[in-house]
């Protein structure tokens, strides 16, 4: 098996080329990145927390009307919506679990412990849908969502 090398993807190189500075992250973006689960890279097919932070921290020229700059800004907005929606996913799951705990207050702890994991797991699905609606991610075009999920790093094999 040939040795492989991890290199920045084409979209990452274009983002570096088109960026004009650093952008400060908002509070919901910072907490969304904090609540993003760690990534185990086997194929480098998804973006991890650091890659999302790198995409969000780039600043682009708003007066640049080139197609490349437009793609970078659309990708950044898609990643921003995804990160902000993560807050609502965990918040809804925690709220539903807390309400379940409170509604079972008159029962013993064993009955609470049986219900809580299922309510929490179901709350992540409800929260993901709620976060998509609140951030208008559900109204996003498929092209925009695809740009937001492109990996920041790829394998460069010896045969390429």
PDB file of N, CA and C in Angstrom, residues 19-79:
ATOM      1  N   UNK A  19      -9.540  35.058   1.309  1.00  0.00           N
ATOM      2  CA  UNK A  19      -9.770  35.712   2.595  1.00  0.00           C
ATOM      3  C   UNK A  19      -8.915  36.973   2.694  1.00  0.00           C
ATOM      4  N   UNK A  20      -9.465  37.991   3.382  1.00  0.00           N
ATOM      5  CA  UNK A  20      -8.751  39.266   3.534  1.00  0.00           C
ATOM      6  C   UNK A  20      -8.385  39.545   4.987  1.00  0.00           C
ATOM      7  N   UNK A  21      -8.696  38.644   5.878  1.00  0.00           N
ATOM      8  CA  UNK A  21      -8.369  38.849   7.284  1.00  0.00           C
ATOM      9  C   UNK A  21      -9.062  37.824   8.155  1.00  0.00           C
ATOM     10  N   UNK A  22      -9.092  38.118   9.455  1.00  0.00           N
ATOM     11  CA  UNK A  22      -9.737  37.214  10.406  1.00  0.00           C
ATOM     12  C   UNK A  22     -11.062  37.803  10.846  1.00  0.00           C
ATOM     13  N   UNK A  23     -12.028  36.950  11.058  1.00  0.00           N
ATOM     14  CA  UNK A  23     -13.356  37.335  11.516  1.00  0.00           C
ATOM     15  C   UNK A  23     -13.521  36.830  12.938  1.00  0.00           C
ATOM     16  N   UNK A  24     -14.137  37.636  13.782  1.00  0.00           N
ATOM     17  CA  UNK A  24     -14.371  37.240  15.166  1.00  0.00           C
ATOM     18  C   UNK A  24     -15.628  36.387  15.245  1.00  0.00           C
ATOM     19  N   UNK A  25     -15.549  35.283  15.973  1.00  0.00           N
ATOM     20  CA  UNK A  25     -16.690  34.386  16.104  1.00  0.00           C
ATOM     21  C   UNK A  25     -17.680  34.933  17.123  1.00  0.00           C
ATOM     22  N   UNK A  26     -18.967  34.715  16.858  1.00  0.00           N
ATOM     23  CA  UNK A  26     -20.005  35.115  17.789  1.00  0.00           C
ATOM     24  C   UNK A  26     -20.148  34.113  18.929  1.00  0.00           C
ATOM     25  N   UNK A  27     -20.966  34.482  19.909  1.00  0.00           N
ATOM     26  CA  UNK A  27     -21.140  33.638  21.093  1.00  0.00           C
ATOM     27  C   UNK A  27     -21.772  32.292  20.739  1.00  0.00           C
ATOM     28  N   UNK A  28     -22.833  32.302  19.915  1.00  0.00           N
ATOM     29  CA  UNK A  28     -23.478  31.036  19.541  1.00  0.00           C
ATOM     30  C   UNK A  28     -22.566  30.167  18.679  1.00  0.00           C
ATOM     31  N   UNK A  29     -21.694  30.792  17.890  1.00  0.00           N
ATOM     32  CA  UNK A  29     -20.738  30.014  17.094  1.00  0.00           C
ATOM     33  C   UNK A  29     -19.692  29.366  18.000  1.00  0.00           C
ATOM     34  N   UNK A  30     -19.225  30.098  18.992  1.00  0.00           N
ATOM     35  CA  UNK A  30     -18.229  29.538  19.914  1.00  0.00           C
ATOM     36  C   UNK A  30     -18.812  28.385  20.724  1.00  0.00           C
ATOM     37  N   UNK A  31     -20.025  28.564  21.242  1.00  0.00           N
ATOM     38  CA  UNK A  31     -20.619  27.474  22.027  1.00  0.00           C
ATOM     39  C   UNK A  31     -21.004  26.300  21.144  1.00  0.00           C
ATOM     40  N   UNK A  32     -21.417  26.573  19.905  1.00  0.00           N
ATOM     41  CA  UNK A  32     -21.730  25.484  18.985  1.00  0.00           C
ATOM     42  C   UNK A  32     -20.501  24.651  18.660  1.00  0.00           C
ATOM     43  N   UNK A  33     -19.361  25.318  18.491  1.00  0.00           N
ATOM     44  CA  UNK A  33     -18.117  24.582  18.267  1.00  0.00           C
ATOM     45  C   UNK A  33     -17.710  23.812  19.517  1.00  0.00           C
ATOM     46  N   UNK A  34     -17.972  24.384  20.683  1.00  0.00           N
ATOM     47  CA  UNK A  34     -17.649  23.705  21.933  1.00  0.00           C
ATOM     48  C   UNK A  34     -18.471  22.427  22.087  1.00  0.00           C
ATOM     49  N   UNK A  35     -19.743  22.467  21.673  1.00  0.00           N
ATOM     50  CA  UNK A  35     -20.629  21.312  21.812  1.00  0.00           C
ATOM     51  C   UNK A  35     -20.534  20.336  20.642  1.00  0.00           C
ATOM     52  N   UNK A  36     -19.696  20.614  19.653  1.00  0.00           N
ATOM     53  CA  UNK A  36     -19.516  19.691  18.532  1.00  0.00           C
ATOM     54  C   UNK A  36     -18.666  18.505  18.987  1.00  0.00           C
ATOM     55  N   UNK A  37     -19.126  17.329  18.674  1.00  0.00           N
ATOM     56  CA  UNK A  37     -18.427  16.115  19.118  1.00  0.00           C
ATOM     57  C   UNK A  37     -17.091  15.968  18.399  1.00  0.00           C
ATOM     58  N   UNK A  38     -16.103  15.343  19.045  1.00  0.00           N
ATOM     59  CA  UNK A  38     -14.810  15.115  18.387  1.00  0.00           C
ATOM     60  C   UNK A  38     -14.957  14.175  17.193  1.00  0.00           C
ATOM     61  N   UNK A  39     -14.041  14.312  16.262  1.00  0.00           N
ATOM     62  CA  UNK A  39     -14.105  13.550  15.018  1.00  0.00           C
ATOM     63  C   UNK A  39     -12.915  12.598  14.941  1.00  0.00           C
ATOM     64  N   UNK A  40     -13.192  11.354  14.601  1.00  0.00           N
ATOM     65  CA  UNK A  40     -12.148  10.382  14.333  1.00  0.00           C
ATOM     66  C   UNK A  40     -11.988  10.300  12.820  1.00  0.00           C
ATOM     67  N   UNK A  41     -10.864  10.803  12.312  1.00  0.00           N
ATOM     68  CA  UNK A  41     -10.667  10.849  10.863  1.00  0.00           C
ATOM     69  C   UNK A  41     -10.079   9.530  10.371  1.00  0.00           C
ATOM     70  N   UNK A  42     -10.846   8.833   9.569  1.00  0.00           N
ATOM     71  CA  UNK A  42     -10.343   7.643   8.911  1.00  0.00           C
ATOM     72  C   UNK A  42     -10.163   7.923   7.420  1.00  0.00           C
ATOM     73  N   UNK A  43     -11.177   8.586   6.836  1.00  0.00           N
ATOM     74  CA  UNK A  43     -11.133   8.891   5.408  1.00  0.00           C
ATOM     75  C   UNK A  43     -11.083  10.383   5.115  1.00  0.00           C
ATOM     76  N   UNK A  44     -11.122  11.242   6.146  1.00  0.00           N
ATOM     77  CA  UNK A  44     -11.180  12.691   5.979  1.00  0.00           C
ATOM     78  C   UNK A  44     -12.333  13.093   5.072  1.00  0.00           C
ATOM     79  N   UNK A  45     -13.514  12.610   5.407  1.00  0.00           N
ATOM     80  CA  UNK A  45     -14.693  12.913   4.602  1.00  0.00           C
ATOM     81  C   UNK A  45     -15.589  13.958   5.260  1.00  0.00           C
ATOM     82  N   UNK A  46     -15.248  14.384   6.499  1.00  0.00           N
ATOM     83  CA  UNK A  46     -16.051  15.384   7.208  1.00  0.00           C
ATOM     84  C   UNK A  46     -15.130  16.425   7.818  1.00  0.00           C
ATOM     85  N   UNK A  47     -15.738  17.535   8.229  1.00  0.00           N
ATOM     86  CA  UNK A  47     -14.964  18.582   8.880  1.00  0.00           C
ATOM     87  C   UNK A  47     -15.029  18.398  10.392  1.00  0.00           C
ATOM     88  N   UNK A  48     -13.903  18.591  11.045  1.00  0.00           N
ATOM     89  CA  UNK A  48     -13.901  18.536  12.502  1.00  0.00           C
ATOM     90  C   UNK A  48     -14.038  19.945  13.070  1.00  0.00           C
ATOM     91  N   UNK A  49     -13.975  20.040  14.372  1.00  0.00           N
ATOM     92  CA  UNK A  49     -14.175  21.319  15.059  1.00  0.00           C
ATOM     93  C   UNK A  49     -13.154  22.376  14.620  1.00  0.00           C
ATOM     94  N   UNK A  50     -11.914  21.983  14.473  1.00  0.00           N
ATOM     95  CA  UNK A  50     -10.873  22.925  14.055  1.00  0.00           C
ATOM     96  C   UNK A  50     -11.065  23.428  12.644  1.00  0.00           C
ATOM     97  N   UNK A  51     -11.501  22.534  11.760  1.00  0.00           N
ATOM     98  CA  UNK A  51     -11.758  22.947  10.376  1.00  0.00           C
ATOM     99  C   UNK A  51     -12.937  23.912  10.300  1.00  0.00           C
ATOM    100  N   UNK A  52     -13.981  23.644  11.099  1.00  0.00           N
ATOM    101  CA  UNK A  52     -15.127  24.547  11.118  1.00  0.00           C
ATOM    102  C   UNK A  52     -14.725  25.920  11.660  1.00  0.00           C
ATOM    103  N   UNK A  53     -13.899  25.925  12.705  1.00  0.00           N
ATOM    104  CA  UNK A  53     -13.426  27.193  13.258  1.00  0.00           C
ATOM    105  C   UNK A  53     -12.599  27.957  12.215  1.00  0.00           C
ATOM    106  N   UNK A  54     -11.790  27.246  11.448  1.00  0.00           N
ATOM    107  CA  UNK A  54     -10.981  27.894  10.419  1.00  0.00           C
ATOM    108  C   UNK A  54     -11.862  28.499   9.330  1.00  0.00           C
ATOM    109  N   UNK A  55     -12.920  27.800   8.945  1.00  0.00           N
ATOM    110  CA  UNK A  55     -13.832  28.333   7.926  1.00  0.00           C
ATOM    111  C   UNK A  55     -14.560  29.561   8.454  1.00  0.00           C
ATOM    112  N   UNK A  56     -15.015  29.493   9.706  1.00  0.00           N
ATOM    113  CA  UNK A  56     -15.785  30.593  10.276  1.00  0.00           C
ATOM    114  C   UNK A  56     -14.931  31.813  10.594  1.00  0.00           C
ATOM    115  N   UNK A  57     -13.653  31.638  10.828  1.00  0.00           N
ATOM    116  CA  UNK A  57     -12.814  32.767  11.233  1.00  0.00           C
ATOM    117  C   UNK A  57     -12.227  33.534  10.057  1.00  0.00           C
ATOM    118  N   UNK A  58     -12.539  33.171   8.850  1.00  0.00           N
ATOM    119  CA  UNK A  58     -12.043  33.898   7.684  1.00  0.00           C
ATOM    120  C   UNK A  58     -12.985  35.052   7.342  1.00  0.00           C
ATOM    121  N   UNK A  59     -12.398  36.152   6.897  1.00  0.00           N
ATOM    122  CA  UNK A  59     -13.168  37.332   6.504  1.00  0.00           C
ATOM    123  C   UNK A  59     -13.005  37.520   5.004  1.00  0.00           C
ATOM    124  N   UNK A  60     -14.108  37.811   4.334  1.00  0.00           N
ATOM    125  CA  UNK A  60     -14.084  37.974   2.886  1.00  0.00           C
ATOM    126  C   UNK A  60     -14.523  39.382   2.512  1.00  0.00           C
ATOM    127  N   UNK A  61     -14.074  39.829   1.346  1.00  0.00           N
ATOM    128  CA  UNK A  61     -14.432  41.151   0.848  1.00  0.00           C
ATOM    129  C   UNK A  61     -15.871  41.111   0.337  1.00  0.00           C
ATOM    130  N   UNK A  62     -16.740  41.927   0.936  1.00  0.00           N
ATOM    131  CA  UNK A  62     -18.146  41.931   0.538  1.00  0.00           C
ATOM    132  C   UNK A  62     -18.358  42.554  -0.846  1.00  0.00           C
ATOM    133  N   UNK A  63     -17.411  43.355  -1.301  1.00  0.00           N
ATOM    134  CA  UNK A  63     -17.538  43.998  -2.613  1.00  0.00           C
ATOM    135  C   UNK A  63     -17.007  43.130  -3.743  1.00  0.00           C
ATOM    136  N   UNK A  64     -16.353  42.034  -3.415  1.00  0.00           N
ATOM    137  CA  UNK A  64     -15.848  41.105  -4.422  1.00  0.00           C
ATOM    138  C   UNK A  64     -17.031  40.278  -4.948  1.00  0.00           C
ATOM    139  N   UNK A  65     -17.324  40.403  -6.228  1.00  0.00           N
ATOM    140  CA  UNK A  65     -18.475  39.696  -6.807  1.00  0.00           C
ATOM    141  C   UNK A  65     -18.066  38.474  -7.618  1.00  0.00           C
ATOM    142  N   UNK A  66     -16.842  38.021  -7.459  1.00  0.00           N
ATOM    143  CA  UNK A  66     -16.401  36.851  -8.218  1.00  0.00           C
ATOM    144  C   UNK A  66     -17.115  35.596  -7.717  1.00  0.00           C
ATOM    145  N   UNK A  67     -17.180  34.624  -8.598  1.00  0.00           N
ATOM    146  CA  UNK A  67     -17.858  33.367  -8.259  1.00  0.00           C
ATOM    147  C   UNK A  67     -17.118  32.631  -7.137  1.00  0.00           C
ATOM    148  N   UNK A  68     -15.804  32.711  -7.123  1.00  0.00           N
ATOM    149  CA  UNK A  68     -15.020  32.020  -6.092  1.00  0.00           C
ATOM    150  C   UNK A  68     -15.298  32.608  -4.708  1.00  0.00           C
ATOM    151  N   UNK A  69     -15.372  33.924  -4.626  1.00  0.00           N
ATOM    152  CA  UNK A  69     -15.649  34.556  -3.332  1.00  0.00           C
ATOM    153  C   UNK A  69     -17.085  34.265  -2.898  1.00  0.00           C
ATOM    154  N   UNK A  70     -17.996  34.204  -3.841  1.00  0.00           N
ATOM    155  CA  UNK A  70     -19.381  33.868  -3.524  1.00  0.00           C
ATOM    156  C   UNK A  70     -19.478  32.446  -2.964  1.00  0.00           C
ATOM    157  N   UNK A  71     -18.757  31.514  -3.549  1.00  0.00           N
ATOM    158  CA  UNK A  71     -18.746  30.128  -3.055  1.00  0.00           C
ATOM    159  C   UNK A  71     -18.192  30.082  -1.636  1.00  0.00           C
ATOM    160  N   UNK A  72     -17.142  30.840  -1.368  1.00  0.00           N
ATOM    161  CA  UNK A  72     -16.548  30.856  -0.021  1.00  0.00           C
ATOM    162  C   UNK A  72     -17.519  31.425   1.006  1.00  0.00           C
ATOM    163  N   UNK A  73     -18.224  32.501   0.653  1.00  0.00           N
ATOM    164  CA  UNK A  73     -19.164  33.107   1.597  1.00  0.00           C
ATOM    165  C   UNK A  73     -20.376  32.216   1.838  1.00  0.00           C
ATOM    166  N   UNK A  74     -20.849  31.532   0.784  1.00  0.00           N
ATOM    167  CA  UNK A  74     -21.977  30.606   0.943  1.00  0.00           C
ATOM    168  C   UNK A  74     -21.570  29.424   1.807  1.00  0.00           C
ATOM    169  N   UNK A  75     -20.362  28.932   1.622  1.00  0.00           N
ATOM    170  CA  UNK A  75     -19.854  27.823   2.451  1.00  0.00           C
ATOM    171  C   UNK A  75     -19.746  28.254   3.908  1.00  0.00           C
ATOM    172  N   UNK A  76     -19.232  29.454   4.146  1.00  0.00           N
ATOM    173  CA  UNK A  76     -19.101  29.952   5.505  1.00  0.00           C
ATOM    174  C   UNK A  76     -20.462  30.104   6.172  1.00  0.00           C
ATOM    175  N   UNK A  77     -21.450  30.593   5.446  1.00  0.00           N
ATOM    176  CA  UNK A  77     -22.791  30.750   6.011  1.00  0.00           C
ATOM    177  C   UNK A  77     -23.423  29.391   6.316  1.00  0.00           C
ATOM    178  N   UNK A  78     -23.182  28.410   5.463  1.00  0.00           N
ATOM    179  CA  UNK A  78     -23.719  27.073   5.703  1.00  0.00           C
ATOM    180  C   UNK A  78     -23.082  26.442   6.941  1.00  0.00           C
ATOM    181  N   UNK A  79     -21.785  26.595   7.092  1.00  0.00           N
ATOM    182  CA  UNK A  79     -21.108  26.065   8.277  1.00  0.00           C
ATOM    183  C   UNK A  79     -21.592  26.800   9.520  1.00  0.00           C
TER     184      UNK A  79
END
